[in-house]
Coordinates of C-alpha atoms in Angstrom, one line a residue:
X1 CA -5.6 25.8 -14.4
X2 CA -7.2 28.7 -12.5
X3 CA -9.5 26.7 -10.3
X4 CA -8.0 26.8 -6.6
X5 CA -10.3 23.9 -5.4
X6 CA -9.5 21.6 -8.2
X7 CA -5.7 22.4 -7.8
X8 CA -6.0 21.7 -4.2
X9 CA -7.8 18.4 -5.2
X10 CA -5.2 17.3 -7.5
X11 CA -2.4 18.1 -4.9
X12 CA -4.3 16.0 -2.3
X13 CA -4.7 13.1 -4.6
X14 CA -1.0 13.3 -5.6
X15 CA 0.1 13.6 -1.8
X16 CA -2.0 10.5 -0.9
X17 CA -0.5 8.6 -3.9
X18 CA 3.2 9.5 -2.7
X19 CA 2.4 8.5 0.9
X20 CA 0.3 5.1 0.0
X21 CA 1.3 3.6 -2.8
X22 CA 3.6 0.6 -3.1
X23 CA 6.7 0.8 -4.4
X24 CA 8.3 -2.8 -5.3
X25 CA 9.8 -1.8 -8.7
X26 CA 11.7 0.9 -10.0
X27 CA 8.7 2.3 -12.1
X28 CA 6.8 2.3 -8.7
X29 CA 9.4 4.4 -7.3
X30 CA 9.4 7.0 -10.3
X31 CA 5.7 7.3 -10.3
X32 CA 5.7 8.3 -6.3
X33 CA 8.6 10.8 -6.9
X34 CA 6.3 12.4 -9.9
X35 CA 3.4 12.4 -7.6
X36 CA 5.3 14.2 -4.8
X37 CA 6.4 17.0 -7.8
X38 CA 2.9 17.2 -9.1
X39 CA 1.7 17.7 -5.6
X40 CA 4.3 20.5 -4.8
X41 CA 3.4 22.1 -8.2
X42 CA -0.3 22.0 -8.0
X43 CA -0.3 23.1 -4.1
X44 CA 1.9 26.3 -4.7
X45 CA -0.1 27.0 -7.8
X46 CA -3.3 27.0 -5.6
X47 CA -1.5 29.3 -2.7
X48 CA -0.2 31.8 -5.7
X49 CA -3.8 32.2 -6.9
X50 CA -5.7 32.6 -3.5
X51 CA -3.2 32.7 -0.8
X52 CA -6.0 33.4 1.7
X53 CA -8.1 30.4 1.0
X54 CA -8.2 27.9 3.7
X55 CA -8.4 25.0 1.3
X56 CA -5.2 25.9 -0.2
X57 CA -3.0 26.3 3.1
X58 CA -4.7 23.0 4.6
X59 CA -3.4 21.2 1.3
X60 CA 0.0 22.9 1.8
X61 CA 0.2 21.7 5.2
X62 CA -0.6 17.8 4.2
X63 CA 2.0 18.3 1.6
X64 CA 4.7 19.4 4.2
X65 CA 3.4 16.7 6.5
X66 CA 4.2 14.0 3.7
X67 CA 7.6 15.5 2.6
X68 CA 9.0 17.1 5.7
X69 CA 7.4 15.0 8.4
X70 CA 4.4 15.2 10.7
X71 CA 5.6 17.8 13.1
X72 CA 6.1 20.3 10.0
X73 CA 2.4 19.6 8.9
X74 CA 1.3 20.4 12.6
X75 CA 3.2 23.5 12.8
X76 CA 1.9 24.8 9.5
X77 CA -1.6 24.4 10.8
X78 CA -1.1 26.0 14.1
X79 CA 0.7 29.0 12.5
X80 CA -2.4 29.4 10.6
X81 CA -4.5 29.0 13.3
X82 CA -2.5 31.7 15.3
X83 CA -2.5 33.9 12.0
X84 CA -6.4 33.5 11.5
X85 CA -7.9 32.4 15.0
X86 CA -11.6 33.1 13.7
X87 CA -11.4 30.8 10.6
X88 CA -12.7 27.4 12.1
X89 CA -11.4 25.4 8.9
X90 CA -7.9 25.4 10.4
X91 CA -8.9 24.2 13.5
X92 CA -11.0 21.4 12.0
X93 CA -8.0 20.5 9.6
X94 CA -5.8 20.0 12.9
X95 CA -8.5 18.1 14.4
X96 CA -8.5 15.7 11.4
X97 CA -4.7 15.7 11.4
X98 CA -4.7 14.3 15.0
X99 CA -7.1 12.0 14.3
X100 CA -5.1 10.6 11.3
X101 CA -2.3 10.0 13.8
X102 CA -4.6 8.4 16.5
X103 CA -4.2 11.3 19.0
X104 CA -7.8 11.3 19.5
X105 CA -7.9 13.6 22.9
X106 CA -6.1 16.6 21.1
X107 CA -8.6 16.0 18.1
X108 CA -11.4 16.0 20.7
X109 CA -10.2 19.4 22.2
X110 CA -9.8 21.1 18.8
X111 CA -13.3 20.0 17.6
X112 CA -14.7 21.3 21.0
X113 CA -13.1 24.8 20.4
X114 CA -14.8 25.1 17.1
X115 CA -18.2 23.9 18.3
X116 CA -17.9 26.0 21.5
X117 CA -17.7 29.1 19.1
X118 CA -20.4 27.9 17.0
X119 CA -22.6 25.3 18.0
X120 CA -24.1 24.8 14.5
X121 CA -20.7 23.5 13.0
X122 CA -21.7 20.2 11.9
X123 CA -18.4 19.1 11.2
X124 CA -17.3 19.6 14.7
X125 CA -20.3 17.9 16.2
X126 CA -19.5 14.9 14.0
X127 CA -15.8 15.0 14.5
X128 CA -16.5 15.0 18.4
X129 CA -18.9 12.2 18.2
X130 CA -16.2 10.0 16.3
X131 CA -13.6 10.9 18.8
X132 CA -15.7 10.1 21.8
X133 CA -16.6 7.0 20.3
X134 CA -12.8 5.8 19.9
X135 CA -12.2 6.9 23.4
X136 CA -14.9 4.7 24.7
X137 CA -17.2 7.6 26.0
X138 CA -20.6 6.5 24.2
X139 CA -22.8 8.8 25.9
X140 CA -20.9 11.8 24.6
X141 CA -20.6 10.3 21.4
X142 CA -24.4 9.5 21.1
X143 CA -25.0 13.2 22.1
X144 CA -22.9 14.5 19.3
X145 CA -24.4 12.2 16.7
X146 CA -27.6 13.3 17.7
X147 CA -26.6 17.1 17.3
X148 CA -24.9 16.5 14.0
X149 CA -28.3 14.7 12.9
X150 CA -30.2 17.6 13.9
X151 CA -27.8 20.3 12.3
X152 CA -28.4 18.4 8.8
X153 CA -31.3 16.1 8.7
X154 CA -30.5 15.5 5.0
X155 CA -27.1 14.0 5.8
X156 CA -27.7 10.3 7.1
X157 CA -23.9 9.7 8.1
X158 CA -24.1 10.8 11.9
X159 CA -27.5 8.7 11.9
X160 CA -26.0 5.8 10.5
X161 CA -22.9 5.8 12.7
X162 CA -25.3 6.3 15.8
X163 CA -27.1 3.1 14.7
X164 CA -23.8 1.2 14.5
X165 CA -22.7 2.6 18.0
X166 CA -26.0 1.2 19.5
X167 CA -25.4 -2.1 17.8
X168 CA -21.9 -2.2 19.6
X169 CA -23.7 -1.5 22.9
X170 CA -26.3 -3.8 22.9
X171 CA -25.5 -6.2 25.7
X172 CA -27.0 -7.1 28.9
X173 CA -30.3 -6.0 30.2
X174 CA -30.4 -3.2 27.7
X175 CA -29.7 -5.0 24.8
X176 CA -33.2 -5.1 23.4
X177 CA -33.8 -1.9 23.8
X178 CA -30.6 -0.5 22.2
X179 CA -31.0 -2.9 19.3
X180 CA -34.6 -1.5 18.7
X181 CA -33.0 1.9 18.9
X182 CA -30.6 0.8 16.1
X183 CA -33.3 -0.5 13.8
X184 CA -35.3 2.7 13.9
X185 CA -32.4 4.9 13.1
X186 CA -31.1 2.4 10.2
X187 CA -34.8 2.4 8.9
X188 CA -34.8 6.1 8.9
X189 CA -31.5 6.3 7.2
X190 CA -32.9 3.9 4.4
X191 CA -36.0 6.0 4.2
X192 CA -33.9 9.2 3.5
X193 CA -31.2 7.4 1.3
X194 CA -32.3 4.0 0.3
X195 CA -28.9 3.7 -1.5
X196 CA -26.6 4.5 1.6
X197 CA -24.2 1.6 1.8
X198 CA -24.5 -1.3 4.3
X199 CA -27.9 -0.3 5.8
X200 CA -29.4 -3.5 5.0
X201 CA -26.3 -5.5 6.3
X202 CA -26.6 -3.7 9.8
X203 CA -30.4 -4.0 9.8
X204 CA -29.9 -8.0 9.4
X205 CA -27.5 -7.9 12.0
X206 CA -29.7 -6.1 14.6
X207 CA -32.6 -8.4 13.8
X208 CA -30.4 -11.5 13.9
X209 CA -29.3 -10.2 17.6
X210 CA -33.1 -10.0 18.3
X211 CA -33.7 -13.5 17.2
X212 CA -35.8 -12.7 14.1
X213 CA -33.8 -14.9 11.7
X214 CA -36.3 -14.8 8.9
X215 CA -36.4 -10.8 8.5
X216 CA -32.4 -11.0 9.2
X217 CA -32.1 -13.6 6.3
X218 CA -34.0 -11.4 3.7
X219 CA -32.1 -8.4 4.5
X220 CA -28.9 -10.3 3.9
X221 CA -30.0 -11.4 0.6
X222 CA -30.8 -7.5 -0.2
X223 CA -27.2 -6.8 1.0
X224 CA -25.7 -9.4 -1.3
X225 CA -28.1 -8.1 -4.1
X226 CA -26.4 -4.4 -3.6
X227 CA -22.8 -5.6 -2.9
X228 CA -22.4 -9.1 -4.6
X229 CA -18.7 -8.7 -4.4
X230 CA -18.4 -7.9 -0.7
X231 CA -17.8 -10.8 1.9
X232 CA -19.5 -9.4 4.8
X233 CA -23.2 -10.5 4.3
X234 CA -21.9 -14.0 3.3
X235 CA -20.1 -14.3 6.8
X236 CA -23.3 -12.8 8.5
X237 CA -25.1 -15.4 6.5
X238 CA -23.0 -18.1 7.8
X239 CA -23.1 -16.7 11.3
X240 CA -27.0 -16.8 11.0
X241 CA -27.0 -20.4 9.8
X242 CA -24.5 -21.6 12.4
X243 CA -27.0 -20.1 15.3
X244 CA -29.8 -22.1 13.6
X245 CA -27.6 -25.3 13.5
X246 CA -28.0 -25.3 9.6
X247 CA -24.4 -26.3 9.2
X248 CA -24.5 -27.3 5.6
X249 CA -25.9 -24.0 4.8
X250 CA -23.2 -22.4 7.1
X251 CA -20.4 -23.9 5.4
X252 CA -21.9 -22.8 1.9
X253 CA -21.9 -19.2 3.0
X254 CA -18.3 -19.3 4.3
X255 CA -17.4 -21.1 1.0
X256 CA -18.9 -18.2 -0.9
X257 CA -17.1 -15.7 1.5
X258 CA -13.9 -17.3 1.0
X259 CA -14.0 -16.6 -2.7
X260 CA -14.2 -13.0 -1.9
X261 CA -11.7 -13.1 0.8
X262 CA -9.2 -15.8 0.1
X263 CA -6.3 -14.6 2.1
X264 CA -8.0 -15.0 5.5
X265 CA -6.9 -18.4 7.6
X266 CA -9.6 -17.6 10.0
X267 CA -12.5 -18.3 7.4
X268 CA -11.2 -21.6 6.3
X269 CA -11.2 -22.5 10.0
X270 CA -14.8 -21.3 10.5
X271 CA -15.9 -23.0 7.3
X272 CA -14.0 -26.3 8.8
X273 CA -16.2 -25.8 11.8
X274 CA -19.5 -26.1 9.8
X275 CA -18.3 -28.8 7.7
X276 CA -17.4 -30.8 10.8
X277 CA -20.4 -30.3 12.2
X278 CA -22.3 -31.4 9.0
X279 CA -20.2 -34.6 9.1
X280 CA -18.1 -33.5 5.9
X281 CA -14.8 -34.5 7.6
X282 CA -12.8 -34.7 4.5
X283 CA -13.7 -31.2 3.3
X284 CA -13.2 -29.8 7.1
X285 CA -9.7 -31.3 6.9
X286 CA -9.2 -29.8 3.5
X287 CA -10.1 -26.4 4.8
X288 CA -7.5 -26.7 7.6
X289 CA -4.9 -27.5 5.2
X290 CA -5.6 -24.3 3.3
X291 CA -5.7 -22.4 6.3
X292 CA -2.4 -23.7 7.3
X293 CA -0.9 -23.0 4.1
X294 CA -1.8 -19.3 4.6
X295 CA -1.0 -18.9 8.5
X296 CA 0.6 -21.8 10.0
X297 CA 0.8 -20.5 13.6
X298 CA -2.9 -19.4 13.6
X299 CA -3.9 -21.3 16.9
X300 CA -7.6 -22.3 16.0
X301 CA -6.4 -24.6 13.2
X302 CA -5.1 -26.9 15.7
X303 CA -8.1 -26.7 18.0
X304 CA -10.5 -27.7 15.1
X305 CA -7.9 -30.4 13.8
X306 CA -8.3 -31.9 17.6
X307 CA -12.0 -32.1 17.2
X308 CA -11.9 -33.8 13.9
X309 CA -9.6 -36.3 15.1
X310 CA -11.7 -36.9 18.3
X311 CA -14.6 -37.3 16.0
X312 CA -12.9 -39.9 13.9
X313 CA -11.7 -41.7 17.3
X314 CA -8.1 -41.0 16.8
X315 CA -7.6 -40.0 20.4
X316 CA -3.6 -39.5 20.6
X317 CA -3.7 -37.3 17.4
X318 CA -6.4 -35.1 18.8
X319 CA -4.7 -34.7 22.2
X320 CA -1.5 -33.4 20.3
X321 CA -3.5 -31.0 18.3
X322 CA -5.2 -29.5 21.5
X323 CA -1.8 -29.4 23.2
X324 CA -0.3 -27.6 20.1
X325 CA -3.6 -25.1 20.2
X326 CA -3.0 -24.3 24.0
X327 CA 0.9 -23.7 23.3
X328 CA 0.1 -21.3 20.8
X329 CA -2.9 -19.8 22.4
X330 CA -1.7 -20.2 26.3
X331 CA -4.5 -17.5 27.2
X332 CA -7.2 -18.9 25.2
X333 CA -10.9 -18.2 26.6
X334 CA -11.6 -22.0 26.2
X335 CA -8.5 -23.1 27.9
X336 CA -10.2 -25.1 30.6
X337 CA -12.4 -26.9 28.5
X338 CA -9.7 -28.1 26.4
X339 CA -7.8 -29.0 29.0
X340 CA -10.6 -31.4 30.3
X341 CA -10.7 -32.9 26.8
X342 CA -6.8 -33.6 27.1
X343 CA -7.3 -35.0 30.4

């Protein structure tokens, strides 16, 4: 009960519970109210024990934001910056606070103040990289990911984030070069920390985009072994088989993904497409019925139903489904194609 760091951590946990836990029943509301009281108790005790510790004061600012509103928490951090202008933790905390509320330009300004004062501050460099990525400035994002990697070579997070950014940017004439750069960084992450999450997944994605389906499939299997209860590797496997025109295998991957993510209407529609292309029309229709149960206004349901009716030779029904699709998605990217079918 005299460990200030532990008290601050307990306060943060209770703040998060108070802000984010659902409260559908009276007992939930009572638990949230208790979390609020515990957060106040732990935070105030931490400040009483060590009022000059930034961690305790930052936790108190988070508490004020949760209980009195965002502006109160922001003011508390600004007051601490004015009181301790040479303590970087408060500026970092305010930058992270701005990111929470999606004020990325203000966050970048605050991180830059810290980085300008000390170019060896890894948190500031990584924060700048993340802000620039979200603000669609990939060159600056890459620059600061590289800075963060150099400052701490044992921390693979900036290296991994940089690789993901390169993967996002891989298009046009530079696609192959960027994919190869991403692969090099991801392999380095794997060397430094073999257990870092989702490395195999993004390596598989990179190799798939390069057209190396065999290696991509091996890496997807590796990711499934590491994370058997996550849908993403099954979805990537489905996409790979779709590109290879192996529609039965594609449908099987979507079926496994649906077990892990059963609420997504989009997955049922994608599975239906693969079943249709493998001539399993009855199962394809069943998938669309389940998608409709989950989200009846999802436009792609009716496009896919149109394709199924067309394949069965039921043209009036196909036309009706295509028209409903365009009613629900008037700006659909394939509008001209569907209009040609209707005609």
